Amino acid sequence: MVVPLIATAPPAPLPPPLLPCPAEAGWEVVAGARLPRRGADGAQLGGYSAASYDSHRDGLLLLSDAPRGRVDAWSGVRQLGRVPLRPLFRLELKGSPQAPLPEEIDAEGLVVVGERLWVASEGRRSAARPAQLLAFDRSSGVLQRATPLPADWQPAPGQGLGANQGPESLALLRRPGRTDVLLMAAESPLRQDPPAQVRLLCWSLEPTGPKPRALARLAIPAGEGWGLTDLLVVDAPGPSPALLALLRRFQAPARWQVLLAHYPLPGEGADPGAVQEPLQQWDLIAGGLPPDNWEAMTPGPDRGDGRPTLLLAADDNFSPLQDNHLALLAPRRSAPCPPNR
């Protein structure tokens, strides 16, 4: 009997990691745009401090740090810089009798998981403005759960987060067969910690609620004013994912510095007092990014040449001296780099 051969298609090649190759090649600013300061109804827009892009719908969610928090949805990122983005809807964040929201929050980090929006709220070292991990219903914007940060992050004499110093970042770590994890970093060193290092928390999204665990710390540049404003988990050559961190510094009267740093993802069993140095960091303003208050990043749409992209957003602080920028960055790749490296 002759058994017919069944042709099987070769496996699709893995997409290249969202990293330059070689690392020294850096990043290319391939598109940019300014968002309007006011919506069609005349309401003020801005304060965008976190972003989440859905490539299937070409939809961009931008989290505003307006006093009660707001999410603005836009479409048209694939044509960024060629046609204006189109506003889709506005979602006001609000509390309920079961889960009241403070009079003011400072919404700084955003992760979308299913029908839930996870938000990192920056604190002011006061009971009225605590730093928290907040969970909102994606459709209604109603607060479902507010989780306090661990005790050593809480304000007390000589310890805890500084006022308006985090957390500003939130990233999703998703692995097959394992519970989803949120990664949260402090913007600046805690008061009890040495300078030039920030703590990293791992929140396991258990059915009973998020459970925090300390991971190794991340080294940031020395010098007053440096802070970590966003995190992103990305694939990297090798078996483990990596972290990209957006680092920002402001020096009066109007000097901005912005670095993008690549860290190895700290292992779950690592000493929480250990410090991870960046494997590589890139000066984005020297690479062509407009100097401003860049605070948010999310993976963007793939380019026609197959490269993935990184979408950055700037927070205008509702100031006429700043802008709501968007910028699309693509990793440079040289010919010797294989497609999946």
Coordinates of C-alpha atoms in Angstrom, one line a residue, residues 2-334:
V2 CA 1.3 3.4 -0.9
V3 CA 0.9 5.9 1.9
P4 CA 0.5 9.4 0.5
L5 CA 2.8 12.0 1.8
I6 CA 1.1 14.9 3.6
A7 CA 2.9 18.1 3.1
T8 CA 3.2 20.2 6.2
A9 CA 3.9 23.9 6.1
P10 CA 7.1 25.0 7.9
P11 CA 6.6 26.8 11.2
A12 CA 6.2 30.5 10.9
P13 CA 9.3 32.4 11.8
L14 CA 9.3 34.0 15.2
P15 CA 8.9 37.8 15.1
P16 CA 12.1 39.7 15.9
P17 CA 12.3 40.9 19.5
L18 CA 11.5 44.5 20.2
L19 CA 15.2 45.3 20.6
P20 CA 17.9 46.7 18.3
C21 CA 20.4 44.3 16.8
P22 CA 23.2 44.8 17.5
A23 CA 22.2 46.7 20.7
E24 CA 24.5 49.6 19.7
A25 CA 22.4 50.2 16.6
G26 CA 19.8 52.0 18.7
W27 CA 16.4 53.2 17.7
E28 CA 14.9 55.2 14.8
V29 CA 12.1 57.7 15.2
V30 CA 9.9 56.7 12.3
A31 CA 6.8 58.8 13.0
G32 CA 5.4 61.4 15.4
A33 CA 2.4 63.6 16.0
R34 CA 0.9 66.0 18.5
L35 CA -2.5 65.4 20.0
P36 CA -5.1 68.2 20.3
R37 CA -5.3 70.0 23.6
R38 CA -9.1 69.9 23.6
G39 CA -11.7 67.4 22.5
A40 CA -14.7 68.0 20.2
D41 CA -16.8 69.0 23.2
G42 CA -14.2 71.6 24.3
A43 CA -13.0 69.5 27.3
Q44 CA -9.3 69.7 28.1
L45 CA -7.2 66.8 27.0
G46 CA -3.8 65.8 28.2
G47 CA -1.8 64.5 31.2
Y48 CA -1.2 61.3 29.4
S49 CA 1.0 59.1 31.6
A50 CA 0.4 55.6 30.3
A51 CA -0.6 53.8 27.1
S52 CA -2.0 50.5 25.8
Y53 CA -2.2 49.8 22.1
D54 CA -4.3 47.1 20.5
S55 CA -2.8 46.2 17.1
H56 CA -5.9 44.1 16.0
R57 CA -8.2 47.1 16.3
D58 CA -5.6 49.8 15.8
G59 CA -6.9 51.3 19.0
L60 CA -4.8 53.3 21.5
L61 CA -5.8 53.8 25.2
L62 CA -4.2 56.8 26.8
L63 CA -4.5 57.2 30.6
S64 CA -4.8 60.7 31.9
D65 CA -3.6 61.8 35.3
A66 CA -6.5 64.3 35.5
P67 CA -7.7 64.6 39.1
R68 CA -10.1 61.6 39.0
G69 CA -8.4 59.8 36.2
R70 CA -9.6 59.2 32.6
V71 CA -8.9 56.9 29.7
D72 CA -9.1 58.4 26.2
A73 CA -9.3 56.0 23.2
W74 CA -7.9 56.9 19.8
S75 CA -7.6 55.2 16.4
G76 CA -5.2 55.7 13.5
V77 CA -1.8 54.8 15.0
R78 CA -0.9 52.9 11.8
Q79 CA -1.0 56.2 9.9
L80 CA 0.7 58.2 12.6
G81 CA 2.1 61.4 11.2
R82 CA 0.2 61.1 8.0
V83 CA -3.4 61.7 9.2
P84 CA -4.7 62.9 12.5
L85 CA -5.6 60.4 15.1
R86 CA -9.4 59.9 15.5
P87 CA -10.9 60.1 19.0
L88 CA -13.1 57.1 19.8
F89 CA -14.5 57.5 23.3
R90 CA -13.7 58.8 26.8
L91 CA -14.0 56.7 29.9
E92 CA -14.1 58.5 33.2
L93 CA -12.7 56.5 36.2
K94 CA -15.1 56.5 39.2
G95 CA -15.7 54.8 42.5
S96 CA -18.8 53.1 43.9
P97 CA -20.3 52.6 47.4
Q98 CA -18.5 49.2 47.5
A99 CA -15.2 50.6 46.3
P100 CA -14.9 54.4 46.9
L101 CA -12.3 56.4 45.0
P102 CA -10.3 59.2 46.7
E103 CA -11.3 62.7 45.7
E104 CA -8.1 62.9 43.7
I105 CA -5.9 60.1 42.3
D106 CA -2.7 60.4 40.2
A107 CA -3.2 57.6 37.6
E108 CA 0.2 56.8 36.1
G109 CA 0.4 53.2 35.0
L110 CA -2.0 51.1 32.9
V111 CA -2.3 47.4 31.9
V112 CA -5.4 45.9 30.2
V113 CA -6.2 42.3 31.1
G114 CA -9.5 41.1 29.7
E115 CA -12.3 43.3 30.9
R116 CA -10.3 44.9 33.6
L117 CA -8.1 48.0 33.6
W118 CA -5.2 47.8 36.1
V119 CA -4.0 51.3 37.1
A120 CA -1.0 52.3 39.3
S121 CA -1.9 55.4 41.3
E122 CA 0.9 57.6 42.5
G123 CA 0.8 58.8 46.1
R124 CA 1.4 62.0 48.1
R125 CA 2.5 60.4 51.5
S126 CA -1.0 61.1 52.9
A127 CA -4.1 59.1 53.7
A128 CA -6.1 61.3 51.3
R129 CA -3.7 60.5 48.4
P130 CA -2.3 57.0 48.9
A131 CA -0.3 55.1 46.3
Q132 CA -2.4 52.0 45.3
L133 CA -2.9 49.4 42.7
L134 CA -6.4 50.0 41.3
A135 CA -8.7 47.7 39.2
F136 CA -11.5 49.2 37.1
D137 CA -14.2 47.7 35.0
R138 CA -13.1 48.3 31.4
S139 CA -16.6 49.1 30.1
S140 CA -18.0 51.3 32.9
G141 CA -14.8 52.7 34.5
V142 CA -16.1 51.8 37.9
L143 CA -13.5 50.9 40.6
Q144 CA -13.7 47.2 41.5
R145 CA -10.7 46.8 43.8
A146 CA -8.1 49.0 45.5
T147 CA -5.0 47.3 46.9
P148 CA -2.5 49.1 49.1
L149 CA 1.2 48.8 48.5
P150 CA 3.4 46.7 50.8
A151 CA 4.3 48.1 54.3
D152 CA 7.8 49.1 53.4
W153 CA 6.5 51.2 50.5
Q154 CA 4.1 53.0 52.9
P155 CA 4.9 56.5 54.3
A156 CA 6.5 56.4 57.8
P157 CA 9.4 58.3 59.3
G158 CA 12.4 57.7 57.1
Q159 CA 10.8 55.2 54.8
G160 CA 8.4 54.7 52.0
L161 CA 7.8 56.4 48.6
G162 CA 8.5 60.1 48.4
A163 CA 5.6 62.4 47.6
N164 CA 4.8 62.3 43.9
Q165 CA 7.6 59.8 43.3
G166 CA 5.7 56.7 42.2
P167 CA 4.7 54.3 41.3
E168 CA 4.5 55.5 37.7
S169 CA 4.9 52.2 35.9
L170 CA 2.9 49.0 35.3
A171 CA 3.7 46.1 32.9
L172 CA 2.1 42.7 32.2
L173 CA 4.2 39.5 32.4
R174 CA 2.2 36.7 30.8
R175 CA 3.6 33.1 30.5
P176 CA 1.8 30.0 29.2
G177 CA 0.2 28.0 32.0
R178 CA 1.0 30.4 34.7
T179 CA -0.8 33.2 36.6
D180 CA -0.6 36.6 35.0
V181 CA 1.8 39.0 36.8
L182 CA 1.9 42.8 37.0
L183 CA 5.3 44.4 37.4
M184 CA 5.4 47.8 39.2
A185 CA 8.5 49.9 39.9
A186 CA 9.0 52.9 42.1
E187 CA 9.8 56.1 40.2
S188 CA 12.6 57.0 42.6
P189 CA 14.4 55.2 45.5
L190 CA 12.4 54.7 48.6
R191 CA 13.5 56.9 51.5
Q192 CA 15.2 54.0 53.3
D193 CA 17.1 52.9 50.2
P194 CA 20.4 53.9 48.6
P195 CA 20.4 56.3 45.7
A196 CA 20.3 55.3 42.1
Q197 CA 18.2 52.1 42.5
V198 CA 14.4 51.6 42.5
R199 CA 12.4 48.7 43.9
L200 CA 10.5 46.3 41.6
L201 CA 7.2 44.6 42.7
C202 CA 5.7 41.5 41.2
W203 CA 1.9 41.4 41.7
S204 CA 0.5 37.9 41.1
L205 CA -3.1 38.2 39.9
E206 CA -4.6 35.5 42.0
P207 CA -8.4 34.8 42.1
T208 CA -8.5 36.2 45.6
G209 CA -6.7 39.4 44.6
P210 CA -3.3 40.6 43.6
K211 CA -0.4 39.4 45.8
P212 CA 2.8 41.4 45.9
R213 CA 6.4 40.0 46.1
A214 CA 9.6 42.0 45.9
L215 CA 12.0 41.3 43.1
A216 CA 15.6 42.5 42.6
R217 CA 15.9 46.3 42.2
L218 CA 16.8 48.2 39.1
A219 CA 19.8 50.5 38.8
I220 CA 19.0 53.9 37.4
P221 CA 21.3 56.8 36.5
A222 CA 22.9 58.6 39.4
G223 CA 22.1 62.3 39.8
E224 CA 19.2 64.3 41.1
G225 CA 15.9 64.1 39.2
W226 CA 16.2 60.8 37.4
G227 CA 13.1 58.6 37.7
L228 CA 11.6 55.5 36.1
T229 CA 8.3 56.3 34.4
D230 CA 7.2 53.2 32.6
L231 CA 8.0 49.5 32.1
L232 CA 7.5 47.0 29.3
V233 CA 8.1 43.2 29.2
V234 CA 9.5 42.2 25.8
D235 CA 10.9 39.1 24.2
A236 CA 14.6 38.9 24.0
P237 CA 17.2 36.5 22.6
G238 CA 17.4 33.6 25.0
P239 CA 14.8 31.7 27.1
S240 CA 13.7 34.6 29.3
P241 CA 11.9 37.9 28.5
A242 CA 13.5 41.2 29.2
L243 CA 12.4 44.5 30.6
L244 CA 12.5 47.9 28.9
A245 CA 12.3 50.9 31.2
L246 CA 11.7 54.5 30.3
L247 CA 13.9 56.8 32.4
R248 CA 13.4 60.6 32.5
R249 CA 15.1 63.6 34.1
F250 CA 14.1 67.2 34.2
Q251 CA 16.5 70.0 35.1
A252 CA 15.2 73.6 35.4
P253 CA 14.5 75.7 33.5
A254 CA 13.7 73.4 30.6
R255 CA 16.1 70.6 30.1
W256 CA 14.8 67.0 29.5
Q257 CA 16.8 63.8 29.4
V258 CA 15.2 60.5 28.3
L259 CA 16.8 57.1 28.3
L260 CA 15.5 53.7 27.3
A261 CA 17.1 50.9 29.3
H262 CA 17.2 47.2 28.7
Y263 CA 17.3 45.0 31.8
P264 CA 17.2 41.3 32.3
L265 CA 14.0 40.2 33.9
P266 CA 14.9 39.5 37.6
G267 CA 14.1 35.9 38.6
E268 CA 11.4 35.3 41.1
G269 CA 13.9 33.7 43.6
A270 CA 16.4 36.5 43.3
D271 CA 17.5 38.4 46.4
P272 CA 15.1 41.5 46.6
G273 CA 18.1 43.5 47.8
A274 CA 20.1 42.7 44.8
V275 CA 20.5 45.3 42.1
Q276 CA 20.1 44.7 38.3
E277 CA 22.3 46.8 36.1
P278 CA 21.0 47.6 32.6
L279 CA 22.4 45.5 29.8
Q280 CA 22.1 48.5 27.5
Q281 CA 20.7 52.0 27.5
W282 CA 19.9 54.4 24.7
D283 CA 19.7 58.2 24.8
L284 CA 16.4 58.8 22.9
I285 CA 16.7 62.6 22.6
A286 CA 20.1 62.3 21.1
G287 CA 18.5 59.8 18.7
G288 CA 15.9 62.3 17.5
L289 CA 13.1 62.2 20.1
P290 CA 11.7 65.7 20.8
P291 CA 12.8 66.8 24.3
D292 CA 9.7 66.7 26.6
N293 CA 8.1 64.8 29.4
W294 CA 8.0 61.3 27.9
E295 CA 6.1 59.0 30.4
A296 CA 4.3 56.2 28.6
M297 CA 5.3 53.3 26.2
T298 CA 3.5 50.4 24.6
P299 CA 4.2 48.1 21.7
G300 CA 3.1 49.8 18.5
P301 CA 2.1 48.4 15.0
D302 CA 4.5 46.4 13.0
R303 CA 6.3 48.3 10.1
G304 CA 6.0 47.3 6.5
D305 CA 9.6 46.1 6.7
G306 CA 8.7 43.6 9.4
R307 CA 10.2 45.5 12.3
P308 CA 8.1 45.8 15.5
T309 CA 7.7 49.3 17.0
L310 CA 7.6 51.1 20.3
L311 CA 5.0 53.8 20.8
L312 CA 5.8 56.6 23.3
A313 CA 3.5 59.3 24.7
A314 CA 4.5 62.5 26.5
D315 CA 2.6 64.0 29.4
D316 CA 1.9 67.8 28.9
N317 CA 1.0 68.3 32.6
F318 CA -1.8 70.4 31.3
S319 CA 0.8 73.1 30.7
P320 CA 0.8 75.4 27.7
L321 CA 4.6 75.1 27.6
Q322 CA 4.5 71.3 26.9
D323 CA 2.8 69.1 24.4
N324 CA 0.9 65.8 24.1
H325 CA 3.4 64.1 21.8
L326 CA 3.2 60.6 20.3
A327 CA 6.3 59.0 18.8
L328 CA 6.8 55.7 17.0
L329 CA 10.3 54.1 17.4
A330 CA 11.6 51.2 15.5
P331 CA 14.7 49.2 16.5
R332 CA 17.5 49.5 14.0
R333 CA 18.8 46.1 12.7
S334 CA 21.9 45.4 10.7

